[in-house]
PDB file of C-alpha atoms in Angstrom:
ATOM      1  CA  GLN D   2      81.106 160.146 171.244  1.00  0.00           C
ATOM      2  CA  GLN D   3      82.316 158.051 168.346  1.00  0.00           C
ATOM      3  CA  GLN D   4      78.881 157.509 166.799  1.00  0.00           C
ATOM      4  CA  VAL D   5      77.737 158.677 163.410  1.00  0.00           C
ATOM      5  CA  LYS D   6      73.970 158.436 162.987  1.00  0.00           C
ATOM      6  CA  GLN D   7      72.579 158.122 159.479  1.00  0.00           C
ATOM      7  CA  SER D   8      69.043 158.424 158.147  1.00  0.00           C
ATOM      8  CA  PRO D   9      66.931 157.238 156.480  1.00  0.00           C
ATOM      9  CA  GLN D  10      67.675 153.493 156.475  1.00  0.00           C
ATOM     10  CA  SER D  11      66.138 153.187 153.033  1.00  0.00           C
ATOM     11  CA  LEU D  12      65.018 155.599 150.358  1.00  0.00           C
ATOM     12  CA  ILE D  13      63.013 155.183 147.177  1.00  0.00           C
ATOM     13  CA  VAL D  14      63.224 157.895 144.544  1.00  0.00           C
ATOM     14  CA  GLN D  15      61.922 158.239 141.014  1.00  0.00           C
ATOM     15  CA  LYS D  16      64.361 158.738 138.174  1.00  0.00           C
ATOM     16  CA  GLY D  17      65.238 162.405 137.904  1.00  0.00           C
ATOM     17  CA  GLY D  18      64.381 163.136 141.519  1.00  0.00           C
ATOM     18  CA  ILE D  19      66.596 164.340 144.347  1.00  0.00           C
ATOM     19  CA  SER D  20      67.923 161.872 146.920  1.00  0.00           C
ATOM     20  CA  ILE D  21      68.855 163.279 150.323  1.00  0.00           C
ATOM     21  CA  ILE D  22      70.668 161.330 153.048  1.00  0.00           C
ATOM     22  CA  ASN D  23      71.484 162.850 156.410  1.00  0.00           C
ATOM     23  CA  CYS D  24      74.142 162.181 159.032  1.00  0.00           C
ATOM     24  CA  ALA D  25      74.869 163.550 162.485  1.00  0.00           C
ATOM     25  CA  TYR D  26      78.004 163.154 164.551  1.00  0.00           C
ATOM     26  CA  GLU D  27      78.954 163.760 168.158  1.00  0.00           C
ATOM     27  CA  ASN D  28      82.728 163.945 168.270  1.00  0.00           C
ATOM     28  CA  THR D  29      83.835 167.522 167.613  1.00  0.00           C
ATOM     29  CA  ALA D  30      87.357 166.250 166.910  1.00  0.00           C
ATOM     30  CA  PHE D  31      86.185 164.764 163.621  1.00  0.00           C
ATOM     31  CA  ASP D  32      87.420 166.815 160.690  1.00  0.00           C
ATOM     32  CA  TYR D  33      87.059 164.587 157.649  1.00  0.00           C
ATOM     33  CA  PHE D  34      83.627 163.536 156.378  1.00  0.00           C
ATOM     34  CA  PRO D  35      83.512 161.191 153.372  1.00  0.00           C
ATOM     35  CA  TRP D  36      80.603 159.474 151.705  1.00  0.00           C
ATOM     36  CA  TYR D  37      81.021 155.965 150.347  1.00  0.00           C
ATOM     37  CA  GLN D  38      78.911 154.126 147.781  1.00  0.00           C
ATOM     38  CA  GLN D  39      78.621 150.349 147.886  1.00  0.00           C
ATOM     39  CA  PHE D  40      77.118 148.038 145.263  1.00  0.00           C
ATOM     40  CA  PRO D  41      76.119 144.455 146.136  1.00  0.00           C
ATOM     41  CA  GLY D  42      79.123 142.165 146.301  1.00  0.00           C
ATOM     42  CA  LYS D  43      81.597 145.047 146.144  1.00  0.00           C
ATOM     43  CA  GLY D  44      83.598 147.034 148.626  1.00  0.00           C
ATOM     44  CA  PRO D  45      82.685 150.623 149.507  1.00  0.00           C
ATOM     45  CA  ALA D  46      84.066 153.235 147.121  1.00  0.00           C
ATOM     46  CA  LEU D  47      84.719 156.871 147.964  1.00  0.00           C
ATOM     47  CA  LEU D  48      82.128 159.130 146.366  1.00  0.00           C
ATOM     48  CA  ILE D  49      82.860 162.587 147.749  1.00  0.00           C
ATOM     49  CA  ALA D  50      84.370 164.034 150.917  1.00  0.00           C
ATOM     50  CA  ILE D  51      84.397 167.323 152.798  1.00  0.00           C
ATOM     51  CA  ARG D  52      86.364 168.988 155.538  1.00  0.00           C
ATOM     52  CA  PRO D  53      84.673 171.370 158.023  1.00  0.00           C
ATOM     53  CA  ASP D  54      86.279 174.525 156.673  1.00  0.00           C
ATOM     54  CA  VAL D  55      83.689 174.604 153.872  1.00  0.00           C
ATOM     55  CA  SER D  56      79.892 174.366 154.062  1.00  0.00           C
ATOM     56  CA  GLU D  57      79.297 172.737 150.700  1.00  0.00           C
ATOM     57  CA  LYS D  58      81.149 170.672 148.112  1.00  0.00           C
ATOM     58  CA  LYS D  59      79.795 169.665 144.733  1.00  0.00           C
ATOM     59  CA  GLU D  60      81.067 167.040 142.312  1.00  0.00           C
ATOM     60  CA  GLY D  61      78.808 166.487 139.335  1.00  0.00           C
ATOM     61  CA  ARG D  62      75.379 165.411 140.556  1.00  0.00           C
ATOM     62  CA  PHE D  63      76.634 164.824 144.116  1.00  0.00           C
ATOM     63  CA  THR D  64      76.726 167.559 146.767  1.00  0.00           C
ATOM     64  CA  ILE D  65      77.720 167.447 150.425  1.00  0.00           C
ATOM     65  CA  SER D  66      76.221 170.085 152.702  1.00  0.00           C
ATOM     66  CA  PHE D  67      77.965 170.559 156.039  1.00  0.00           C
ATOM     67  CA  ASN D  68      76.640 172.326 159.152  1.00  0.00           C
ATOM     68  CA  LYS D  69      79.422 172.485 161.722  1.00  0.00           C
ATOM     69  CA  SER D  70      77.349 174.128 164.486  1.00  0.00           C
ATOM     70  CA  ALA D  71      74.650 171.474 164.217  1.00  0.00           C
ATOM     71  CA  LYS D  72      77.204 168.678 163.723  1.00  0.00           C
ATOM     72  CA  GLN D  73      75.301 167.454 160.704  1.00  0.00           C
ATOM     73  CA  PHE D  74      76.122 166.757 157.088  1.00  0.00           C
ATOM     74  CA  SER D  75      74.110 165.480 154.193  1.00  0.00           C
ATOM     75  CA  LEU D  76      74.468 164.026 150.713  1.00  0.00           C
ATOM     76  CA  HIS D  77      72.291 165.288 147.897  1.00  0.00           C
ATOM     77  CA  ILE D  78      72.061 163.361 144.645  1.00  0.00           C
ATOM     78  CA  MET D  79      70.517 165.470 141.914  1.00  0.00           C
ATOM     79  CA  ASP D  80      68.794 163.953 138.881  1.00  0.00           C
ATOM     80  CA  SER D  81      68.928 160.503 140.488  1.00  0.00           C
ATOM     81  CA  GLN D  82      69.447 157.617 138.054  1.00  0.00           C
ATOM     82  CA  PRO D  83      68.713 153.883 138.335  1.00  0.00           C
ATOM     83  CA  GLY D  84      72.477 153.324 138.260  1.00  0.00           C
ATOM     84  CA  ASP D  85      72.707 155.257 141.544  1.00  0.00           C
ATOM     85  CA  SER D  86      70.809 152.452 143.295  1.00  0.00           C
ATOM     86  CA  ALA D  87      73.256 151.306 145.966  1.00  0.00           C
ATOM     87  CA  THR D  88      73.962 151.564 149.670  1.00  0.00           C
ATOM     88  CA  TYR D  89      75.434 154.865 150.813  1.00  0.00           C
ATOM     89  CA  PHE D  90      77.504 155.307 153.949  1.00  0.00           C
ATOM     90  CA  CYS D  91      78.538 158.510 155.610  1.00  0.00           C
ATOM     91  CA  ALA D  92      81.673 158.402 157.721  1.00  0.00           C
ATOM     92  CA  ALA D  93      83.866 160.592 159.849  1.00  0.00           C
ATOM     93  CA  SER D  94      87.409 160.580 161.139  1.00  0.00           C
ATOM     94  CA  ARG D  95      89.988 162.733 162.816  1.00  0.00           C
ATOM     95  CA  GLY D  96      92.824 164.284 160.921  1.00  0.00           C
ATOM     96  CA  GLY D  97      96.474 163.531 160.504  1.00  0.00           C
ATOM     97  CA  THR D  98      97.369 159.863 160.384  1.00  0.00           C
ATOM     98  CA  SER D  99      93.864 158.955 161.580  1.00  0.00           C
ATOM     99  CA  TYR D 100      92.051 159.912 158.361  1.00  0.00           C
ATOM    100  CA  GLY D 101      91.542 156.266 157.545  1.00  0.00           C
ATOM    101  CA  LYS D 102      90.229 155.388 160.995  1.00  0.00           C
ATOM    102  CA  LEU D 103      86.666 155.872 159.832  1.00  0.00           C
ATOM    103  CA  THR D 104      83.511 155.700 161.935  1.00  0.00           C
ATOM    104  CA  PHE D 105      80.708 154.761 159.572  1.00  0.00           C
ATOM    105  CA  GLY D 106      76.991 155.439 159.686  1.00  0.00           C
ATOM    106  CA  GLN D 107      74.636 152.474 159.400  1.00  0.00           C
ATOM    107  CA  GLY D 108      74.011 152.992 155.696  1.00  0.00           C
ATOM    108  CA  THR D 109      71.100 153.994 153.473  1.00  0.00           C
ATOM    109  CA  ILE D 110      69.770 151.692 150.783  1.00  0.00           C
ATOM    110  CA  LEU D 111      68.825 153.882 147.834  1.00  0.00           C
ATOM    111  CA  THR D 112      66.514 152.580 145.132  1.00  0.00           C
ATOM    112  CA  VAL D 113      65.917 154.732 142.072  1.00  0.00           C
ATOM    113  CA  HIS D 114      62.943 153.626 140.006  1.00  0.00           C
ATOM    114  CA  PRO D 115      63.047 154.142 136.231  1.00  0.00           C
TER     115      PRO D 115
ATOM    116  CA  ASP H  14      96.185 148.620 138.613  1.00  0.00           C
ATOM    117  CA  ALA H  15      94.311 145.559 139.894  1.00  0.00           C
ATOM    118  CA  GLY H  16      93.196 147.332 143.053  1.00  0.00           C
ATOM    119  CA  VAL H  17      93.146 145.751 146.489  1.00  0.00           C
ATOM    120  CA  ILE H  18      93.008 141.983 146.118  1.00  0.00           C
ATOM    121  CA  GLN H  19      91.419 139.825 148.794  1.00  0.00           C
ATOM    122  CA  SER H  20      91.192 136.068 149.096  1.00  0.00           C
ATOM    123  CA  PRO H  21      89.247 133.960 149.533  1.00  0.00           C
ATOM    124  CA  ARG H  22      86.089 135.725 148.342  1.00  0.00           C
ATOM    125  CA  HIS H  23      83.928 133.232 150.197  1.00  0.00           C
ATOM    126  CA  GLU H  24      84.787 130.969 153.105  1.00  0.00           C
ATOM    127  CA  VAL H  25      82.509 128.541 154.871  1.00  0.00           C
ATOM    128  CA  THR H  26      83.930 126.814 157.894  1.00  0.00           C
ATOM    129  CA  GLU H  27      82.842 125.097 161.057  1.00  0.00           C
ATOM    130  CA  MET H  28      83.034 126.525 164.521  1.00  0.00           C
ATOM    131  CA  GLY H  29      86.426 126.000 166.090  1.00  0.00           C
ATOM    132  CA  GLN H  30      88.365 125.995 162.833  1.00  0.00           C
ATOM    133  CA  GLU H  31      91.124 128.440 161.998  1.00  0.00           C
ATOM    134  CA  VAL H  32      90.366 131.004 159.306  1.00  0.00           C
ATOM    135  CA  THR H  33      92.964 133.035 157.415  1.00  0.00           C
ATOM    136  CA  LEU H  34      91.966 135.936 155.202  1.00  0.00           C
ATOM    137  CA  ARG H  35      94.505 137.477 152.856  1.00  0.00           C
ATOM    138  CA  CYS H  36      95.031 140.896 151.350  1.00  0.00           C
ATOM    139  CA  LYS H  37      97.319 142.384 148.726  1.00  0.00           C
ATOM    140  CA  PRO H  38      97.224 146.181 148.904  1.00  0.00           C
ATOM    141  CA  ILE H  39      97.772 148.537 145.998  1.00  0.00           C
ATOM    142  CA  SER H  40     101.451 148.908 145.216  1.00  0.00           C
ATOM    143  CA  GLY H  41     102.890 152.060 146.761  1.00  0.00           C
ATOM    144  CA  HIS H  42     100.187 152.435 149.379  1.00  0.00           C
ATOM    145  CA  ASP H  43     101.629 152.799 152.870  1.00  0.00           C
ATOM    146  CA  TYR H  44      98.478 152.270 154.932  1.00  0.00           C
ATOM    147  CA  LEU H  45      96.454 149.071 155.187  1.00  0.00           C
ATOM    148  CA  PHE H  46      93.152 148.682 157.009  1.00  0.00           C
ATOM    149  CA  TRP H  47      90.995 145.716 157.976  1.00  0.00           C
ATOM    150  CA  TYR H  48      87.259 146.450 158.351  1.00  0.00           C
ATOM    151  CA  ARG H  49      84.392 144.117 159.176  1.00  0.00           C
ATOM    152  CA  GLN H  50      80.803 144.533 157.962  1.00  0.00           C
ATOM    153  CA  THR H  51      77.782 142.959 159.629  1.00  0.00           C
ATOM    154  CA  MET H  52      74.095 143.766 159.587  1.00  0.00           C
ATOM    155  CA  MET H  53      74.062 144.458 163.317  1.00  0.00           C
ATOM    156  CA  ARG H  54      77.231 146.537 163.688  1.00  0.00           C
ATOM    157  CA  GLY H  55      77.719 147.933 160.196  1.00  0.00           C
ATOM    158  CA  LEU H  56      81.252 148.722 159.050  1.00  0.00           C
ATOM    159  CA  GLU H  57      83.807 148.789 161.825  1.00  0.00           C
ATOM    160  CA  LEU H  58      87.579 149.146 161.817  1.00  0.00           C
ATOM    161  CA  LEU H  59      89.472 146.217 163.262  1.00  0.00           C
ATOM    162  CA  ILE H  60      93.110 147.238 162.815  1.00  0.00           C
ATOM    163  CA  TYR H  61      95.349 149.326 160.604  1.00  0.00           C
ATOM    164  CA  PHE H  62      99.005 149.343 159.639  1.00  0.00           C
ATOM    165  CA  ASN H  63     101.402 152.029 158.476  1.00  0.00           C
ATOM    166  CA  ASN H  64     104.523 150.873 156.661  1.00  0.00           C
ATOM    167  CA  ASN H  65     103.799 147.301 157.809  1.00  0.00           C
ATOM    168  CA  VAL H  66     103.621 148.304 161.499  1.00  0.00           C
ATOM    169  CA  PRO H  67     100.331 147.928 163.409  1.00  0.00           C
ATOM    170  CA  ILE H  68      99.211 151.368 164.541  1.00  0.00           C
ATOM    171  CA  ASP H  69      95.829 150.788 166.147  1.00  0.00           C
ATOM    172  CA  ASP H  70      94.305 147.406 166.950  1.00  0.00           C
ATOM    173  CA  SER H  71      91.690 148.684 169.385  1.00  0.00           C
ATOM    174  CA  GLY H  72      88.917 147.391 167.145  1.00  0.00           C
ATOM    175  CA  MET H  73      90.064 143.776 167.222  1.00  0.00           C
ATOM    176  CA  PRO H  74      87.205 142.079 169.071  1.00  0.00           C
ATOM    177  CA  GLU H  75      89.197 139.588 171.128  1.00  0.00           C
ATOM    178  CA  ASP H  76      92.353 137.537 171.311  1.00  0.00           C
ATOM    179  CA  ARG H  77      91.011 135.060 168.805  1.00  0.00           C
ATOM    180  CA  PHE H  78      91.710 137.668 166.140  1.00  0.00           C
ATOM    181  CA  SER H  79      95.206 138.503 164.942  1.00  0.00           C
ATOM    182  CA  ALA H  80      96.590 140.398 161.972  1.00  0.00           C
ATOM    183  CA  LYS H  81     100.011 140.568 160.432  1.00  0.00           C
ATOM    184  CA  MET H  82     101.701 142.456 157.648  1.00  0.00           C
ATOM    185  CA  PRO H  83     105.043 140.753 156.947  1.00  0.00           C
ATOM    186  CA  ASN H  84     105.790 143.016 153.963  1.00  0.00           C
ATOM    187  CA  ALA H  85     104.364 145.916 152.000  1.00  0.00           C
ATOM    188  CA  SER H  86     102.439 143.687 149.610  1.00  0.00           C
ATOM    189  CA  PHE H  87     100.725 141.212 151.922  1.00  0.00           C
ATOM    190  CA  SER H  88      98.588 141.101 155.052  1.00  0.00           C
ATOM    191  CA  THR H  89      96.618 138.403 156.823  1.00  0.00           C
ATOM    192  CA  LEU H  90      93.755 138.412 159.277  1.00  0.00           C
ATOM    193  CA  LYS H  91      93.480 135.219 161.271  1.00  0.00           C
ATOM    194  CA  ILE H  92      90.661 133.970 163.482  1.00  0.00           C
ATOM    195  CA  GLN H  93      91.434 131.035 165.748  1.00  0.00           C
ATOM    196  CA  PRO H  94      89.184 129.454 166.856  1.00  0.00           C
ATOM    197  CA  SER H  95      86.305 130.772 164.761  1.00  0.00           C
ATOM    198  CA  GLU H  96      82.778 131.191 166.156  1.00  0.00           C
ATOM    199  CA  PRO H  97      79.418 131.688 164.415  1.00  0.00           C
ATOM    200  CA  ARG H  98      79.316 135.336 165.563  1.00  0.00           C
ATOM    201  CA  ASP H  99      82.429 135.971 163.459  1.00  0.00           C
ATOM    202  CA  SER H 100      80.334 135.527 160.329  1.00  0.00           C
ATOM    203  CA  ALA H 101      80.676 138.764 158.378  1.00  0.00           C
ATOM    204  CA  VAL H 102      82.230 140.347 155.318  1.00  0.00           C
ATOM    205  CA  TYR H 103      85.817 141.322 155.995  1.00  0.00           C
ATOM    206  CA  PHE H 104      87.239 144.152 153.920  1.00  0.00           C
ATOM    207  CA  CYS H 105      90.812 145.140 153.395  1.00  0.00           C
ATOM    208  CA  ALA H 106      91.564 148.693 152.268  1.00  0.00           C
ATOM    209  CA  SER H 107      94.749 150.552 151.453  1.00  0.00           C
ATOM    210  CA  SER H 108      95.711 154.185 150.994  1.00  0.00           C
ATOM    211  CA  VAL H 109      98.509 156.632 150.579  1.00  0.00           C
ATOM    212  CA  GLY H 110      98.885 158.691 153.723  1.00  0.00           C
ATOM    213  CA  ALA H 111      95.747 157.286 155.422  1.00  0.00           C
ATOM    214  CA  ASN H 112      93.554 159.246 153.016  1.00  0.00           C
ATOM    215  CA  VAL H 113      91.114 158.122 150.299  1.00  0.00           C
ATOM    216  CA  LEU H 114      90.811 154.481 151.173  1.00  0.00           C
ATOM    217  CA  THR H 115      90.471 151.975 148.347  1.00  0.00           C
ATOM    218  CA  PHE H 116      88.572 148.917 149.493  1.00  0.00           C
ATOM    219  CA  GLY H 117      88.868 145.388 148.194  1.00  0.00           C
ATOM    220  CA  ALA H 118      85.831 143.351 147.207  1.00  0.00           C
ATOM    221  CA  GLY H 119      85.724 141.649 150.601  1.00  0.00           C
ATOM    222  CA  SER H 120      85.867 138.127 151.982  1.00  0.00           C
ATOM    223  CA  ARG H 121      82.507 136.731 153.067  1.00  0.00           C
ATOM    224  CA  LEU H 122      82.998 134.422 156.043  1.00  0.00           C
ATOM    225  CA  THR H 123      80.344 132.024 157.256  1.00  0.00           C
ATOM    226  CA  VAL H 124      81.030 130.050 160.425  1.00  0.00           C
ATOM    227  CA  LEU H 125      78.594 127.177 160.991  1.00  0.00           C
TER     228      LEU H 125
END
């Protein structure tokens, strides 16, 4: 019940295209859903996060869509740029003092071609 | 702010040796987390502290692993004795109120 399943494992997109990464979770107690971006040799960095009381959150070119009934959420990167090439992780956690106790997806390696 | 500082960045050791990884969290952060990243298991939480007190160590794989936080500005993760399957990147992260984790750059451990 603690799993977060992420797809695809890898994604190749042309510059200017839309990148879409999907995640599904099982534990209905999860109520915090962040996305992290990781560049080679660096630690993950928070990109955007959502809580289940909203169905969508947008920050610049990055949008999270959340479907509570389906227990799924996705990251959309609009106008993808070569600088977006990185590994993306979805994650989930319970609330309160457990926000940082994250269960991560397996990651998606995004490559944006110029 | 220098962010979360981890040392060493790279460690190569032989099976059976003791390994100590170090972390300096961001000043003022009251939560500290140790995560491990491997190809097979991805990113997984090992242990986390609140105000220097261990809160949840259920992710620590076995008794060979131990973590301490003697003060608000320093934590260690120790593996004794180390085994080849411990090879991974170990990340330390800190936060205010267990929210918005800031990760360090990681310590890459190779056990031969």
